[in-house]
Amino acid sequence: MRILSAEFVVGAVGEKHSPEDGLPEVAFAGRSNVGKSSLINRLLLRRKLAHTSSTPGRTQQLNYYRVNDQMYFVDLPGYGFVHGGVDLRRVLGRLTETYLGNRQQLCAVVQLLDARHGATALDLEMVGRLREGGRPSLLVLTKADKLSRAKLDRQIETLEANGDLADLSYLPFSAETGMGRDDLLRWIQDVTTGNGTPREEGNAA
Ligand SMILES: Nc1nc2c(ncn2[C@@H]2O[C@H](COP(=O)(O)OP(=O)(O)OP(=O)(O)O)[C@@H](O)[C@H]2O)c(=O)[nH]1
Ligand SMILES: [Mg+2]
C-alpha cells in the first residue's frame, strides 16, 4: 500500500466525535511510550503528524488519521504505568474500552510491544481481549533498532514459547529505521480490503 494522503481528522473523546463516514478503522494499541505515535508517523511518512513524546501518556484521545481517503488509523491512548494488581479495564479507561468493544468500523488492531521488554501482564490481558473480540490483530515489536538481530530473534522465540501468545504473528518494527514498514502496510491493506486472515487461523502477517 502506498501512502498518497494522510491527515489528522479529530481527537475523539467519545464515540459521538468519531467520523461517521463508515470507512474501515485500524487501531494501534499498546503501553504508554511503546511507540504508537512514532509508528504511525513512520507508516505515513510524516515526521510530526502524530504527537510523540518521551513523557508517557501523551495521547489521551482516540486520534483519527484519514489515510488515502480509504481508511482511518486510530492512535489509542496508551495503557500501563500502574503497579500491582490493577486490571486492564481500569487502566484503559472507558473511552478505549468502549471503542474496542463496540466500534463497528474497527476492522483490525495492531498491538505494539517493546522489542526489548516483551509482553507485560497488561499486554497479555490486552491480547486476550483482542482474541475475544475476534478481529484480526498483529503483534508488532517496536524499537527493534535497539536490539541486535540475534537478541530480536531470541525475544521472538521467548514470546512464541509463551502459551498465551504461541499462535500469534510477530513483526519487528522500527520507527527509526523503517524496518517492518512495508510488511505492516501490506497487512493493513489486506485486513482493510477483506483479505485478512482472522487471528485464530494464525499467520496474520
Ligand atoms: N529508538 C527508537 N525509539 C523510538 C521508536 N519508536 C518510538 N521511539 C521513542 O519512544 C518514545 C515514545 O514514543 P511515542 O511514539 O510517543 O510513544 P506512544 O506509544 O505514542 O506513547 P503514548 O502516546 O504516551 O502512549 C519517544 O521518545 C520516541 O522517539 C523506535 O522504533 N526506535
Ligand atoms: Mg502517542
Tab-separated table of C-alpha atoms and ligand atoms in Angstrom:
chain	number	residue	atom	x	y	z
A	1	MET	CA	0.000	0.000	0.000
A	2	ARG	CA	1.373	3.406	-0.969
A	3	ILE	CA	0.570	6.415	1.170
A	4	LEU	CA	-0.975	9.041	-1.080
A	5	SER	CA	-2.551	11.235	1.562
A	6	ALA	CA	-2.674	11.398	5.326
A	7	GLU	CA	-4.345	13.932	7.545
A	8	PHE	CA	-5.292	14.329	11.142
A	9	VAL	CA	-9.072	14.467	11.454
A	10	VAL	CA	-10.136	14.539	15.077
A	11	GLY	CA	-9.093	13.704	18.613
A	12	ALA	CA	-12.252	11.955	19.744
A	13	VAL	CA	-13.140	11.874	23.428
A	14	GLY	CA	-16.272	9.804	22.839
A	15	GLU	CA	-17.873	7.852	20.035
A	16	LYS	CA	-20.062	10.787	19.107
A	17	HIS	CA	-16.913	12.615	17.993
A	18	SER	CA	-15.718	9.762	15.796
A	19	PRO	CA	-16.044	10.035	11.996
A	20	GLU	CA	-19.345	8.838	10.595
A	21	ASP	CA	-18.398	8.131	7.010
A	22	GLY	CA	-18.107	4.400	7.669
A	23	LEU	CA	-14.509	3.972	6.454
A	24	PRO	CA	-12.675	0.994	7.989
A	25	GLU	CA	-10.525	1.707	11.027
A	26	VAL	CA	-7.236	0.158	12.117
A	27	ALA	CA	-6.343	0.867	15.744
A	28	PHE	CA	-2.881	0.954	17.323
A	29	ALA	CA	-2.760	-0.226	20.927
A	30	GLY	CA	-0.013	-0.667	23.487
A	31	ARG	CA	1.569	0.568	26.666
A	32	SER	CA	2.281	4.241	27.103
A	33	ASN	CA	5.560	5.177	25.474
A	34	VAL	CA	5.835	1.953	23.473
A	35	GLY	CA	5.949	3.954	20.242
A	36	LYS	CA	2.411	4.018	18.804
A	37	SER	CA	2.508	7.601	17.567
A	38	SER	CA	6.043	7.185	16.192
A	39	LEU	CA	4.963	4.071	14.310
A	40	ILE	CA	2.017	5.906	12.762
A	41	ASN	CA	4.285	8.751	11.666
A	42	ARG	CA	6.698	6.313	10.076
A	43	LEU	CA	3.909	4.455	8.281
A	44	LEU	CA	2.543	7.717	6.942
A	45	LEU	CA	5.992	9.199	6.210
A	46	ARG	CA	5.095	12.274	8.226
A	47	ARG	CA	7.526	13.053	10.998
A	48	LYS	CA	5.246	15.137	13.149
A	49	LEU	CA	1.679	14.235	12.245
A	50	ALA	CA	1.083	12.202	15.396
A	51	HIS	CA	2.492	13.823	18.525
A	52	THR	CA	5.250	11.798	20.105
A	53	SER	CA	6.855	12.363	23.449
A	54	SER	CA	9.363	10.852	25.778
A	55	THR	CA	6.805	11.521	28.530
A	56	PRO	CA	4.410	8.554	28.812
A	57	GLY	CA	0.685	9.166	28.441
A	58	ARG	CA	0.888	11.890	25.819
A	59	THR	CA	-2.009	10.572	23.728
A	60	GLN	CA	-5.237	10.946	25.697
A	61	GLN	CA	-7.828	10.720	22.948
A	62	LEU	CA	-8.742	8.480	20.051
A	63	ASN	CA	-6.711	10.298	17.417
A	64	TYR	CA	-8.038	9.688	13.922
A	65	TYR	CA	-5.866	9.944	10.809
A	66	ARG	CA	-7.528	9.571	7.424
A	67	VAL	CA	-5.259	7.646	5.061
A	68	ASN	CA	-5.645	7.698	1.266
A	69	ASP	CA	-9.293	8.677	1.852
A	70	GLN	CA	-9.772	4.925	2.293
A	71	MET	CA	-9.379	4.194	5.970
A	72	TYR	CA	-8.569	5.631	9.369
A	73	PHE	CA	-5.607	4.899	11.580
A	74	VAL	CA	-6.667	5.343	15.192
A	75	ASP	CA	-3.940	6.133	17.718
A	76	LEU	CA	-5.241	4.880	21.058
A	77	PRO	CA	-4.291	6.237	24.476
A	78	GLY	CA	-1.528	4.112	25.962
A	79	TYR	CA	-2.139	1.929	28.992
A	80	GLY	CA	0.136	0.942	31.834
A	81	PHE	CA	2.256	2.744	34.362
A	82	VAL	CA	0.397	1.289	37.281
A	83	HIS	CA	1.855	-1.074	39.806
A	84	GLY	CA	0.470	-4.384	41.002
A	85	GLY	CA	-3.000	-5.839	40.914
A	86	VAL	CA	-4.758	-3.311	38.695
A	87	ASP	CA	-6.711	-4.827	35.853
A	88	LEU	CA	-6.666	-3.638	32.285
A	89	ARG	CA	-10.257	-2.438	32.391
A	90	ARG	CA	-9.364	0.186	34.963
A	91	VAL	CA	-6.224	1.451	33.287
A	92	LEU	CA	-7.660	1.557	29.789
A	93	GLY	CA	-10.482	3.857	30.746
A	94	ARG	CA	-14.000	3.887	29.412
A	95	LEU	CA	-13.083	5.567	26.140
A	96	THR	CA	-10.741	2.867	24.854
A	97	GLU	CA	-12.765	0.102	26.454
A	98	THR	CA	-15.950	1.179	24.699
A	99	TYR	CA	-14.148	1.776	21.437
A	100	LEU	CA	-12.536	-1.664	21.293
A	101	GLY	CA	-15.715	-3.357	22.453
A	102	ASN	CA	-18.314	-1.626	20.304
A	103	ARG	CA	-16.917	0.171	17.318
A	104	GLN	CA	-18.444	-1.327	14.176
A	105	GLN	CA	-15.923	0.220	11.794
A	106	LEU	CA	-12.937	-1.191	13.701
A	107	CYS	CA	-11.629	-3.944	11.463
A	108	ALA	CA	-8.182	-4.718	12.897
A	109	VAL	CA	-5.894	-3.934	15.813
A	110	VAL	CA	-2.132	-3.575	15.731
A	111	GLN	CA	-0.838	-4.366	19.207
A	112	LEU	CA	2.593	-2.926	19.973
A	113	LEU	CA	5.120	-4.485	22.324
A	114	ASP	CA	8.541	-3.087	23.154
A	115	ALA	CA	11.005	-5.451	21.451
A	116	ARG	CA	13.311	-5.193	24.470
A	117	HIS	CA	10.718	-5.968	27.125
A	118	GLY	CA	8.322	-8.432	25.528
A	119	ALA	CA	4.815	-8.809	26.899
A	120	THR	CA	3.856	-7.452	30.311
A	121	ALA	CA	0.861	-8.714	32.300
A	122	LEU	CA	-1.282	-5.897	30.928
A	123	ASP	CA	-0.165	-6.691	27.379
A	124	LEU	CA	-1.246	-10.299	27.880
A	125	GLU	CA	-4.631	-9.113	29.087
A	126	MET	CA	-4.942	-6.910	26.058
A	127	VAL	CA	-4.075	-9.797	23.761
A	128	GLY	CA	-6.741	-11.893	25.482
A	129	ARG	CA	-9.280	-9.168	24.974
A	130	LEU	CA	-8.417	-8.775	21.303
A	131	ARG	CA	-8.708	-12.505	20.871
A	132	GLU	CA	-12.208	-12.414	22.390
A	133	GLY	CA	-13.120	-9.551	20.072
A	134	GLY	CA	-12.260	-11.820	17.144
A	135	ARG	CA	-10.863	-9.121	14.884
A	136	PRO	CA	-7.589	-9.667	13.034
A	137	SER	CA	-4.668	-8.464	15.111
A	138	LEU	CA	-0.930	-8.434	14.802
A	139	LEU	CA	1.803	-8.083	17.397
A	140	VAL	CA	4.400	-5.536	16.385
A	141	LEU	CA	7.715	-5.426	18.243
A	142	THR	CA	8.696	-1.781	18.289
A	143	LYS	CA	12.054	-0.118	18.832
A	144	ALA	CA	13.663	-3.147	17.188
A	145	ASP	CA	16.609	-0.905	16.256
A	146	LYS	CA	17.626	-1.045	19.901
A	147	LEU	CA	18.345	-4.782	19.716
A	148	SER	CA	20.771	-6.856	17.679
A	149	ARG	CA	19.189	-9.276	15.210
A	150	ALA	CA	20.238	-12.181	17.448
A	151	LYS	CA	18.583	-10.650	20.514
A	152	LEU	CA	15.489	-9.842	18.490
A	153	ASP	CA	15.233	-13.459	17.341
A	154	ARG	CA	15.661	-14.647	20.925
A	155	GLN	CA	12.932	-12.287	22.078
A	156	ILE	CA	10.555	-13.654	19.443
A	157	GLU	CA	11.391	-17.209	20.498
A	158	THR	CA	10.578	-16.297	24.086
A	159	LEU	CA	7.229	-14.855	23.062
A	160	GLU	CA	6.431	-17.890	20.947
A	161	ALA	CA	7.235	-20.130	23.887
A	162	ASN	CA	4.537	-18.364	25.895
A	163	GLY	CA	1.403	-20.494	25.537
A	164	ASP	CA	-0.856	-17.438	25.517
A	165	LEU	CA	0.916	-15.979	22.511
A	166	ALA	CA	2.141	-19.005	20.594
A	167	ASP	CA	-0.457	-18.784	17.826
A	168	LEU	CA	0.200	-15.133	17.008
A	169	SER	CA	2.331	-13.436	14.403
A	170	TYR	CA	5.130	-11.019	15.244
A	171	LEU	CA	6.527	-8.257	13.157
A	172	PRO	CA	9.714	-6.434	14.207
A	173	PHE	CA	9.417	-2.717	13.547
A	174	SER	CA	11.489	0.401	13.954
A	175	ALA	CA	10.218	3.937	13.627
A	176	GLU	CA	13.876	4.977	13.480
A	177	THR	CA	14.983	2.865	10.525
A	178	GLY	CA	11.698	1.935	8.853
A	179	MET	CA	12.226	-1.783	9.478
A	180	GLY	CA	8.903	-3.623	9.094
A	181	ARG	CA	7.097	-0.725	7.432
A	182	ASP	CA	6.355	-2.435	4.110
A	183	ASP	CA	5.130	-5.623	5.768
A	184	LEU	CA	2.894	-3.737	8.170
A	185	LEU	CA	1.354	-1.651	5.381
A	186	ARG	CA	0.720	-4.814	3.402
A	187	TRP	CA	-1.032	-6.403	6.374
A	188	ILE	CA	-3.136	-3.283	6.872
A	189	GLN	CA	-4.077	-3.233	3.220
A	190	ASP	CA	-5.141	-6.870	3.402
A	191	VAL	CA	-7.262	-6.518	6.530
A	192	THR	CA	-8.998	-3.376	5.335
A	193	THR	CA	-9.848	-4.837	1.951
A	194	GLY	CA	-11.167	-8.091	3.384
A	195	ASN	CA	-8.187	-10.292	2.534
A	196	GLY	CA	-7.095	-10.523	6.156
A	197	THR	CA	-6.578	-13.776	7.963
A	198	PRO	CA	-8.522	-13.921	11.233
A	199	ARG	CA	-6.157	-14.212	14.171
A	200	GLU	CA	-7.467	-17.635	15.180
A	201	GLU	CA	-6.025	-19.008	11.983
A	202	GLY	CA	-2.604	-17.547	12.757
A	203	ASN	CA	-0.019	-16.239	10.331
A	204	ALA	CA	-1.746	-12.888	10.106
A	205	ALA	CA	1.442	-11.271	8.836
B	1	LIG	N1	14.942	4.067	19.026
B	1	LIG	C1	13.624	4.130	18.838
B	1	LIG	N2	12.884	4.974	19.595
B	1	LIG	C2	11.536	5.003	19.401
B	1	LIG	C3	10.896	4.171	18.437
B	1	LIG	N3	9.575	4.395	18.496
B	1	LIG	C4	9.393	5.349	19.439
B	1	LIG	N4	10.559	5.724	20.000
B	1	LIG	C5	10.730	6.724	21.074
B	1	LIG	O1	9.938	6.342	22.191
B	1	LIG	C6	9.319	7.467	22.818
B	1	LIG	C7	7.803	7.282	22.855
B	1	LIG	O2	7.289	7.262	21.548
B	1	LIG	P1	5.761	7.633	21.227
B	1	LIG	O3	5.555	7.340	19.792
B	1	LIG	O4	5.424	8.992	21.710
B	1	LIG	O5	5.002	6.540	22.120
B	1	LIG	P2	3.418	6.328	22.347
B	1	LIG	O6	3.189	4.860	22.419
B	1	LIG	O7	2.645	7.072	21.295
B	1	LIG	O8	3.216	6.989	23.781
B	1	LIG	P3	1.851	7.495	24.489
B	1	LIG	O9	1.132	8.383	23.499
B	1	LIG	O10	2.342	8.209	25.676
B	1	LIG	O11	1.060	6.283	24.831
B	1	LIG	C8	9.770	8.685	22.004
B	1	LIG	O12	10.869	9.267	22.672
B	1	LIG	C9	10.188	8.097	20.658
B	1	LIG	O13	11.172	8.850	19.996
B	1	LIG	C10	11.723	3.276	17.642
B	1	LIG	O14	11.275	2.491	16.796
B	1	LIG	N5	13.075	3.302	17.893
B	2	MG	MG	1.205	8.542	21.499
